[in-house]
Amino acid sequence: MSHNNNHTRHETVINITKPTTGFTGGLEFVNLTYTVTKKKKTDEGKWVSQDADLLNRITGFAPKGCVTAVMGPSGAGKSTFLDGLAGRIASGSLKGKVSLDGSEMNPSLIKRTSAYIMQDDRLFPMLTVYETLMFAADFRLGSVGKMEKRKRVETLIEQLGLSSARNTYIGDEGTRGVSGGERRRVSIGVDIIHGPSLLFLDEPTSGLDSTSAQSVIEKVHNIARTGSTVVLTIHQPSSRILLLLDHLIILARGQLMYQGSPKDVGFHLGRMGRKVPKGESPIEFLIDVIQRYDQSEYGVDALTEFVVTGMKPPELSDDDEMSLMTPTPPPPHRSFGKKSRFHMEGKDGQEKGFDHSVRSPWNNSNTWSHSGIMQSIMSTPNRLRNDRKTSTPTSASRGYYANSADILSGTTTPQSSSYTLNEDDYRTPSTTPTTINHHHLHPKFPNSFLPETWILIRRNFINIRRTPELFLSRLMVLTIMGFMMATMFKNPGKTMQGITNRLSFFIFTVCLFFFSSNDAVPAFIQERFIFVRETSHNAYRASSYTIAGLITYLPFLLLQAAVYAALTWFALKLEGPFLYFLIVLYVSLLSTNSFVVFVSSVVPNFILGYAAVIAFTALFFLFCGYFLNSHDIPKVWRWMNVISTMTYPYEGLLINEFQREEVFGVNLGGVNVSGVDILQSLHIYHEKDPKWFKVYVMLGWAVLYRVLFYIVLRFGTKNQRT
């Protein structure tokens, strides 16, 4: 149960301000609070809604030119905190303020000045390392010349240690490619090609061996030294990686446990009244202390109170103290015990929800005093003071490189500071807030619409050329089926059976073309995460992605329709114009492909995608007019005939074949049956020629589904918490 302290908290909103003492810029955040509603089952078995703070009034900073590591046990809120800083939480859900170099930022501005490297490396497997980075340069660098882009890519490849893998495919489960560490470095390179001032990384060492993990963090360390503000989440870093970290933010249950230099953790524990056992890591010991308090009657609130006010936490029981004095190997995944992180309990056993307001938990002053928040949250001492002493560069150096060119050349001597921790080292911000200068921001999108679309088309064609299975398999299916149809229905006679054969051929063709598009379901589902990553920081527009995808498909769909039409038209000796027959098949493929692509953008995975497409295929087939013509379909279901994408190619093919007075057979009464009679009996013939109207409707459906696809991309596919 949590310890209930009797401290009054004054509701005062604190302005984000620029510090005056030694702080040269970086990311600052005040009162970050993220509240969600969770369902909880009571002891009586009833489900009730309860507000839960995944982030609870977190205030601090990430220095410019430094690597800031967010640490804490599993479930501490590390990724949620990173998403909050990166503008990936809806503004209505996240409360608090974030500023960069003293200028207040909103999620839109943060996305335009930052890069976010996700935990999963989502890259096109059949592009090489060079091509992947070159396309990233094309997207992110906009008006920069081609030679300059190539120079930057080559420089970045060298900086990231990817020279040996330059022309190697990225690879996936089925294709051998780069190693895991190299893939992670490529992912980082894709998002830093444009030199963002902010870099966020979610578990960049996840799934890597110790050597690869250290290599990745070394590259991130070098990136920070070029002047970027780097914030990353990391779980149980090795001792070698700890040497590369400049600033720590330790969380537990969405609350701030420590903020400052890694080498000052021992001092923080000393102020708390804890002595680090000999030979044990202070950071590991601090997390052990956090865990013991969380499992005690006081909870982590006691440690939060120490961070906020400086009041020492109450002593633990003898059993808890003994467990702390006996170092034990840390478990693979630390947890905070069985207590839910979504609520706390007071001493009376009653649940105590977090305070959801965005307010100052410290005092009623509108400024941060020397003895207030920045002292109590254990800020990083001034490491950017003017009396730095130069030293020889080492792997553990904490100095600051001049620029990226110096890093690559190796001519710069890093600088480090030697200091003694004292109370004057804590940051004391001024009271003068600053505002963002919009004139210094780059355009929202680096490229205009047409160049952007052309880049996407080029990338699409490279991927298709190297992974031709999708279109070749569909072409082979249509070729084989066209050959079979040509031999089965060859030269149907002028009889009633010949009429039936023609009708069967047309409906089978329509269904075949619809089903042949089903294999496009995985196309966007596989690219969805890449699209989300690239568009989350405005690499390109959703509209250009939609248009580029459509243009890419057009020639392949035409080839498929032409092969099938050539195989069947002459064998069946169809009567109507060949050009119209080909156009109907082509537009039919286009409309069905647009429908399937739209469905794939809505569903979350392959299984649901195929299930949805098959279900709609059955419905469209049932109401297309083959089993019951539009006149005989019950009125309650007649609208299904209108929206069925099979209706219009089926009727168009029939009109093209039978719209003439030529006799096609003799019925049982001995009466000649003309083509016009057949269309009238099916209720699809009108005095005014509707043949091209069917094509226009199919084109309309194709456009509508592409527009819906765009709407889903633009407004529904956001990598953002709500």
PDB file of N, CA and C in Angstrom, residues 388-457:
ATOM      1  N   ARG A 388      36.245  23.771 -19.508  1.00  0.00           N
ATOM      2  CA  ARG A 388      36.492  22.380 -19.874  1.00  0.00           C
ATOM      3  C   ARG A 388      37.989  22.153 -20.071  1.00  0.00           C
ATOM      4  N   LYS A 389      38.404  20.940 -19.757  1.00  0.00           N
ATOM      5  CA  LYS A 389      39.788  20.565 -19.987  1.00  0.00           C
ATOM      6  C   LYS A 389      39.855  19.582 -21.123  1.00  0.00           C
ATOM      7  N   THR A 390      40.722  19.827 -22.068  1.00  0.00           N
ATOM      8  CA  THR A 390      40.851  18.911 -23.193  1.00  0.00           C
ATOM      9  C   THR A 390      41.507  17.637 -22.749  1.00  0.00           C
ATOM     10  N   SER A 391      41.155  16.547 -23.434  1.00  0.00           N
ATOM     11  CA  SER A 391      41.707  15.241 -23.104  1.00  0.00           C
ATOM     12  C   SER A 391      41.802  14.414 -24.353  1.00  0.00           C
ATOM     13  N   THR A 392      42.532  13.335 -24.271  1.00  0.00           N
ATOM     14  CA  THR A 392      42.661  12.430 -25.398  1.00  0.00           C
ATOM     15  C   THR A 392      41.369  11.662 -25.605  1.00  0.00           C
ATOM     16  N   PRO A 393      40.883  11.510 -26.832  1.00  0.00           N
ATOM     17  CA  PRO A 393      39.623  10.823 -27.041  1.00  0.00           C
ATOM     18  C   PRO A 393      39.718   9.369 -26.653  1.00  0.00           C
ATOM     19  N   THR A 394      38.704   8.902 -25.954  1.00  0.00           N
ATOM     20  CA  THR A 394      38.573   7.495 -25.597  1.00  0.00           C
ATOM     21  C   THR A 394      37.169   7.059 -25.884  1.00  0.00           C
ATOM     22  N   SER A 395      36.940   5.745 -25.812  1.00  0.00           N
ATOM     23  CA  SER A 395      35.597   5.217 -26.064  1.00  0.00           C
ATOM     24  C   SER A 395      34.616   5.686 -25.040  1.00  0.00           C
ATOM     25  N   ALA A 396      35.105   6.100 -23.869  1.00  0.00           N
ATOM     26  CA  ALA A 396      34.210   6.560 -22.811  1.00  0.00           C
ATOM     27  C   ALA A 396      34.159   8.071 -22.718  1.00  0.00           C
ATOM     28  N   SER A 397      34.718   8.748 -23.689  1.00  0.00           N
ATOM     29  CA  SER A 397      34.787  10.205 -23.646  1.00  0.00           C
ATOM     30  C   SER A 397      33.421  10.821 -23.598  1.00  0.00           C
ATOM     31  N   ARG A 398      33.303  11.889 -22.803  1.00  0.00           N
ATOM     32  CA  ARG A 398      32.030  12.584 -22.705  1.00  0.00           C
ATOM     33  C   ARG A 398      32.163  14.013 -23.222  1.00  0.00           C
ATOM     34  N   GLY A 399      33.165  14.245 -24.040  1.00  0.00           N
ATOM     35  CA  GLY A 399      33.340  15.562 -24.595  1.00  0.00           C
ATOM     36  C   GLY A 399      32.397  15.813 -25.744  1.00  0.00           C
ATOM     37  N   TYR A 400      32.536  16.957 -26.373  1.00  0.00           N
ATOM     38  CA  TYR A 400      31.649  17.352 -27.456  1.00  0.00           C
ATOM     39  C   TYR A 400      32.446  17.579 -28.727  1.00  0.00           C
ATOM     40  N   TYR A 401      32.081  16.855 -29.796  1.00  0.00           N
ATOM     41  CA  TYR A 401      32.735  17.042 -31.075  1.00  0.00           C
ATOM     42  C   TYR A 401      32.225  18.319 -31.725  1.00  0.00           C
ATOM     43  N   ALA A 402      33.044  18.852 -32.590  1.00  0.00           N
ATOM     44  CA  ALA A 402      32.669  20.113 -33.231  1.00  0.00           C
ATOM     45  C   ALA A 402      31.563  19.911 -34.232  1.00  0.00           C
ATOM     46  N   ASN A 403      31.703  18.974 -35.139  1.00  0.00           N
ATOM     47  CA  ASN A 403      30.685  18.741 -36.147  1.00  0.00           C
ATOM     48  C   ASN A 403      30.875  17.360 -36.746  1.00  0.00           C
ATOM     49  N   SER A 404      29.958  16.996 -37.650  1.00  0.00           N
ATOM     50  CA  SER A 404      30.007  15.651 -38.217  1.00  0.00           C
ATOM     51  C   SER A 404      31.247  15.439 -39.073  1.00  0.00           C
ATOM     52  N   ALA A 405      31.706  16.477 -39.741  1.00  0.00           N
ATOM     53  CA  ALA A 405      32.901  16.316 -40.570  1.00  0.00           C
ATOM     54  C   ALA A 405      34.102  15.946 -39.720  1.00  0.00           C
ATOM     55  N   ASP A 406      34.201  16.538 -38.516  1.00  0.00           N
ATOM     56  CA  ASP A 406      35.302  16.205 -37.623  1.00  0.00           C
ATOM     57  C   ASP A 406      35.200  14.773 -37.135  1.00  0.00           C
ATOM     58  N   ILE A 407      33.990  14.308 -36.924  1.00  0.00           N
ATOM     59  CA  ILE A 407      33.819  12.925 -36.490  1.00  0.00           C
ATOM     60  C   ILE A 407      34.359  11.975 -37.544  1.00  0.00           C
ATOM     61  N   LEU A 408      33.992  12.244 -38.786  1.00  0.00           N
ATOM     62  CA  LEU A 408      34.379  11.339 -39.859  1.00  0.00           C
ATOM     63  C   LEU A 408      35.877  11.399 -40.121  1.00  0.00           C
ATOM     64  N   SER A 409      36.426  12.562 -39.993  1.00  0.00           N
ATOM     65  CA  SER A 409      37.856  12.681 -40.265  1.00  0.00           C
ATOM     66  C   SER A 409      38.710  12.211 -39.102  1.00  0.00           C
ATOM     67  N   GLY A 410      38.105  12.234 -37.897  1.00  0.00           N
ATOM     68  CA  GLY A 410      38.845  11.797 -36.712  1.00  0.00           C
ATOM     69  C   GLY A 410      39.865  12.805 -36.238  1.00  0.00           C
ATOM     70  N   THR A 411      39.756  14.062 -36.697  1.00  0.00           N
ATOM     71  CA  THR A 411      40.753  15.068 -36.335  1.00  0.00           C
ATOM     72  C   THR A 411      40.381  15.847 -35.086  1.00  0.00           C
ATOM     73  N   THR A 412      39.138  15.744 -34.650  1.00  0.00           N
ATOM     74  CA  THR A 412      38.691  16.543 -33.519  1.00  0.00           C
ATOM     75  C   THR A 412      39.058  15.875 -32.209  1.00  0.00           C
ATOM     76  N   THR A 413      39.550  16.619 -31.307  1.00  0.00           N
ATOM     77  CA  THR A 413      39.835  16.110 -29.969  1.00  0.00           C
ATOM     78  C   THR A 413      38.661  16.432 -29.076  1.00  0.00           C
ATOM     79  N   PRO A 414      37.988  15.411 -28.525  1.00  0.00           N
ATOM     80  CA  PRO A 414      36.838  15.679 -27.681  1.00  0.00           C
ATOM     81  C   PRO A 414      37.247  16.371 -26.404  1.00  0.00           C
ATOM     82  N   GLN A 415      36.294  17.063 -25.829  1.00  0.00           N
ATOM     83  CA  GLN A 415      36.530  17.775 -24.603  1.00  0.00           C
ATOM     84  C   GLN A 415      35.675  17.170 -23.506  1.00  0.00           C
ATOM     85  N   SER A 416      36.199  17.082 -22.348  1.00  0.00           N
ATOM     86  CA  SER A 416      35.439  16.586 -21.216  1.00  0.00           C
ATOM     87  C   SER A 416      35.614  17.534 -20.054  1.00  0.00           C
ATOM     88  N   SER A 417      34.715  17.485 -19.134  1.00  0.00           N
ATOM     89  CA  SER A 417      34.763  18.374 -17.988  1.00  0.00           C
ATOM     90  C   SER A 417      34.993  17.588 -16.723  1.00  0.00           C
ATOM     91  N   SER A 418      35.803  18.131 -15.874  1.00  0.00           N
ATOM     92  CA  SER A 418      36.025  17.531 -14.563  1.00  0.00           C
ATOM     93  C   SER A 418      35.385  18.437 -13.539  1.00  0.00           C
ATOM     94  N   TYR A 419      34.487  17.882 -12.735  1.00  0.00           N
ATOM     95  CA  TYR A 419      33.757  18.748 -11.830  1.00  0.00           C
ATOM     96  C   TYR A 419      33.513  18.027 -10.522  1.00  0.00           C
ATOM     97  N   THR A 420      33.230  18.818  -9.521  1.00  0.00           N
ATOM     98  CA  THR A 420      32.819  18.295  -8.223  1.00  0.00           C
ATOM     99  C   THR A 420      31.361  18.643  -8.017  1.00  0.00           C
ATOM    100  N   LEU A 421      30.575  17.656  -7.667  1.00  0.00           N
ATOM    101  CA  LEU A 421      29.137  17.875  -7.526  1.00  0.00           C
ATOM    102  C   LEU A 421      28.852  18.770  -6.330  1.00  0.00           C
ATOM    103  N   ASN A 422      28.106  19.821  -6.551  1.00  0.00           N
ATOM    104  CA  ASN A 422      27.664  20.671  -5.452  1.00  0.00           C
ATOM    105  C   ASN A 422      26.327  21.283  -5.804  1.00  0.00           C
ATOM    106  N   GLU A 423      25.736  21.945  -4.869  1.00  0.00           N
ATOM    107  CA  GLU A 423      24.381  22.448  -5.066  1.00  0.00           C
ATOM    108  C   GLU A 423      24.302  23.472  -6.192  1.00  0.00           C
ATOM    109  N   ASP A 424      25.385  24.168  -6.485  1.00  0.00           N
ATOM    110  CA  ASP A 424      25.348  25.186  -7.531  1.00  0.00           C
ATOM    111  C   ASP A 424      25.305  24.592  -8.927  1.00  0.00           C
ATOM    112  N   ASP A 425      25.531  23.274  -9.038  1.00  0.00           N
ATOM    113  CA  ASP A 425      25.535  22.653 -10.354  1.00  0.00           C
ATOM    114  C   ASP A 425      24.138  22.422 -10.898  1.00  0.00           C
ATOM    115  N   TYR A 426      23.127  22.549 -10.075  1.00  0.00           N
ATOM    116  CA  TYR A 426      21.776  22.290 -10.572  1.00  0.00           C
ATOM    117  C   TYR A 426      21.290  23.463 -11.410  1.00  0.00           C
ATOM    118  N   ARG A 427      20.492  23.123 -12.434  1.00  0.00           N
ATOM    119  CA  ARG A 427      20.000  24.161 -13.345  1.00  0.00           C
ATOM    120  C   ARG A 427      18.962  25.027 -12.650  1.00  0.00           C
ATOM    121  N   THR A 428      19.038  26.321 -12.870  1.00  0.00           N
ATOM    122  CA  THR A 428      18.035  27.236 -12.360  1.00  0.00           C
ATOM    123  C   THR A 428      17.490  28.042 -13.520  1.00  0.00           C
ATOM    124  N   PRO A 429      16.299  27.738 -14.006  1.00  0.00           N
ATOM    125  CA  PRO A 429      15.777  28.434 -15.169  1.00  0.00           C
ATOM    126  C   PRO A 429      15.304  29.829 -14.831  1.00  0.00           C
ATOM    127  N   SER A 430      15.297  30.666 -15.834  1.00  0.00           N
ATOM    128  CA  SER A 430      14.782  32.005 -15.667  1.00  0.00           C
ATOM    129  C   SER A 430      13.277  31.997 -15.805  1.00  0.00           C
ATOM    130  N   THR A 431      12.680  33.138 -15.758  1.00  0.00           N
ATOM    131  CA  THR A 431      11.219  33.224 -15.818  1.00  0.00           C
ATOM    132  C   THR A 431      10.738  33.793 -17.130  1.00  0.00           C
ATOM    133  N   THR A 432      11.605  33.889 -18.120  1.00  0.00           N
ATOM    134  CA  THR A 432      11.219  34.481 -19.401  1.00  0.00           C
ATOM    135  C   THR A 432      11.008  33.400 -20.438  1.00  0.00           C
ATOM    136  N   PRO A 433       9.740  33.059 -20.740  1.00  0.00           N
ATOM    137  CA  PRO A 433       9.494  32.029 -21.739  1.00  0.00           C
ATOM    138  C   PRO A 433       9.792  32.540 -23.126  1.00  0.00           C
ATOM    139  N   THR A 434      10.158  31.642 -24.008  1.00  0.00           N
ATOM    140  CA  THR A 434      10.425  31.987 -25.404  1.00  0.00           C
ATOM    141  C   THR A 434       9.459  31.260 -26.296  1.00  0.00           C
ATOM    142  N   THR A 435       9.343  31.710 -27.518  1.00  0.00           N
ATOM    143  CA  THR A 435       8.413  31.114 -28.472  1.00  0.00           C
ATOM    144  C   THR A 435       9.175  30.644 -29.697  1.00  0.00           C
ATOM    145  N   ILE A 436       8.596  29.700 -30.394  1.00  0.00           N
ATOM    146  CA  ILE A 436       9.243  29.112 -31.564  1.00  0.00           C
ATOM    147  C   ILE A 436       9.284  30.104 -32.714  1.00  0.00           C
ATOM    148  N   ASN A 437      10.349  30.126 -33.450  1.00  0.00           N
ATOM    149  CA  ASN A 437      10.480  30.968 -34.632  1.00  0.00           C
ATOM    150  C   ASN A 437      10.135  30.131 -35.849  1.00  0.00           C
ATOM    151  N   HIS A 438       8.959  30.301 -36.389  1.00  0.00           N
ATOM    152  CA  HIS A 438       8.488  29.472 -37.500  1.00  0.00           C
ATOM    153  C   HIS A 438       9.264  29.720 -38.782  1.00  0.00           C
ATOM    154  N   HIS A 439       9.944  30.851 -38.869  1.00  0.00           N
ATOM    155  CA  HIS A 439      10.681  31.145 -40.103  1.00  0.00           C
ATOM    156  C   HIS A 439      11.879  30.222 -40.285  1.00  0.00           C
ATOM    157  N   HIS A 440      12.343  29.602 -39.207  1.00  0.00           N
ATOM    158  CA  HIS A 440      13.515  28.742 -39.297  1.00  0.00           C
ATOM    159  C   HIS A 440      13.141  27.284 -39.572  1.00  0.00           C
ATOM    160  N   LEU A 441      11.855  26.998 -39.660  1.00  0.00           N
ATOM    161  CA  LEU A 441      11.428  25.630 -39.923  1.00  0.00           C
ATOM    162  C   LEU A 441      11.483  25.328 -41.410  1.00  0.00           C
ATOM    163  N   HIS A 442      11.785  24.094 -41.728  1.00  0.00           N
ATOM    164  CA  HIS A 442      11.756  23.661 -43.113  1.00  0.00           C
ATOM    165  C   HIS A 442      10.303  23.516 -43.556  1.00  0.00           C
ATOM    166  N   PRO A 443      10.036  23.472 -44.872  1.00  0.00           N
ATOM    167  CA  PRO A 443       8.663  23.221 -45.329  1.00  0.00           C
ATOM    168  C   PRO A 443       8.148  21.909 -44.760  1.00  0.00           C
ATOM    169  N   LYS A 444       6.834  21.802 -44.682  1.00  0.00           N
ATOM    170  CA  LYS A 444       6.237  20.594 -44.103  1.00  0.00           C
ATOM    171  C   LYS A 444       6.675  19.353 -44.860  1.00  0.00           C
ATOM    172  N   PHE A 445       6.724  19.433 -46.189  1.00  0.00           N
ATOM    173  CA  PHE A 445       7.193  18.323 -47.012  1.00  0.00           C
ATOM    174  C   PHE A 445       8.409  18.796 -47.808  1.00  0.00           C
ATOM    175  N   PRO A 446       9.500  18.018 -47.792  1.00  0.00           N
ATOM    176  CA  PRO A 446      10.731  18.455 -48.478  1.00  0.00           C
ATOM    177  C   PRO A 446      10.566  18.602 -49.978  1.00  0.00           C
ATOM    178  N   ASN A 447       9.704  17.771 -50.599  1.00  0.00           N
ATOM    179  CA  ASN A 447       9.532  17.799 -52.051  1.00  0.00           C
ATOM    180  C   ASN A 447       8.130  18.259 -52.402  1.00  0.00           C
ATOM    181  N   SER A 448       7.987  18.777 -53.608  1.00  0.00           N
ATOM    182  CA  SER A 448       6.654  19.067 -54.123  1.00  0.00           C
ATOM    183  C   SER A 448       5.989  17.765 -54.567  1.00  0.00           C
ATOM    184  N   PHE A 449       4.735  17.833 -54.947  1.00  0.00           N
ATOM    185  CA  PHE A 449       3.942  16.627 -55.183  1.00  0.00           C
ATOM    186  C   PHE A 449       4.507  15.763 -56.310  1.00  0.00           C
ATOM    187  N   LEU A 450       4.825  16.361 -57.452  1.00  0.00           N
ATOM    188  CA  LEU A 450       5.250  15.567 -58.607  1.00  0.00           C
ATOM    189  C   LEU A 450       6.603  14.877 -58.393  1.00  0.00           C
ATOM    190  N   PRO A 451       7.650  15.577 -57.926  1.00  0.00           N
ATOM    191  CA  PRO A 451       8.910  14.863 -57.657  1.00  0.00           C
ATOM    192  C   PRO A 451       8.748  13.765 -56.612  1.00  0.00           C
ATOM    193  N   GLU A 452       7.921  14.034 -55.626  1.00  0.00           N
ATOM    194  CA  GLU A 452       7.662  13.054 -54.575  1.00  0.00           C
ATOM    195  C   GLU A 452       7.025  11.796 -55.150  1.00  0.00           C
ATOM    196  N   THR A 453       6.038  11.987 -56.033  1.00  0.00           N
ATOM    197  CA  THR A 453       5.368  10.847 -56.660  1.00  0.00           C
ATOM    198  C   THR A 453       6.331  10.060 -57.540  1.00  0.00           C
ATOM    199  N   TRP A 454       7.209  10.750 -58.242  1.00  0.00           N
ATOM    200  CA  TRP A 454       8.170  10.081 -59.127  1.00  0.00           C
ATOM    201  C   TRP A 454       9.149   9.231 -58.326  1.00  0.00           C
ATOM    202  N   ILE A 455       9.591   9.740 -57.182  1.00  0.00           N
ATOM    203  CA  ILE A 455      10.496   8.950 -56.329  1.00  0.00           C
ATOM    204  C   ILE A 455       9.810   7.669 -55.879  1.00  0.00           C
ATOM    205  N   LEU A 456       8.556   7.766 -55.474  1.00  0.00           N
ATOM    206  CA  LEU A 456       7.805   6.586 -55.027  1.00  0.00           C
ATOM    207  C   LEU A 456       7.607   5.596 -56.170  1.00  0.00           C
ATOM    208  N   ILE A 457       7.337   6.095 -57.366  1.00  0.00           N
ATOM    209  CA  ILE A 457       7.158   5.210 -58.523  1.00  0.00           C
ATOM    210  C   ILE A 457       8.458   4.465 -58.817  1.00  0.00           C
TER     211      ILE A 457
END
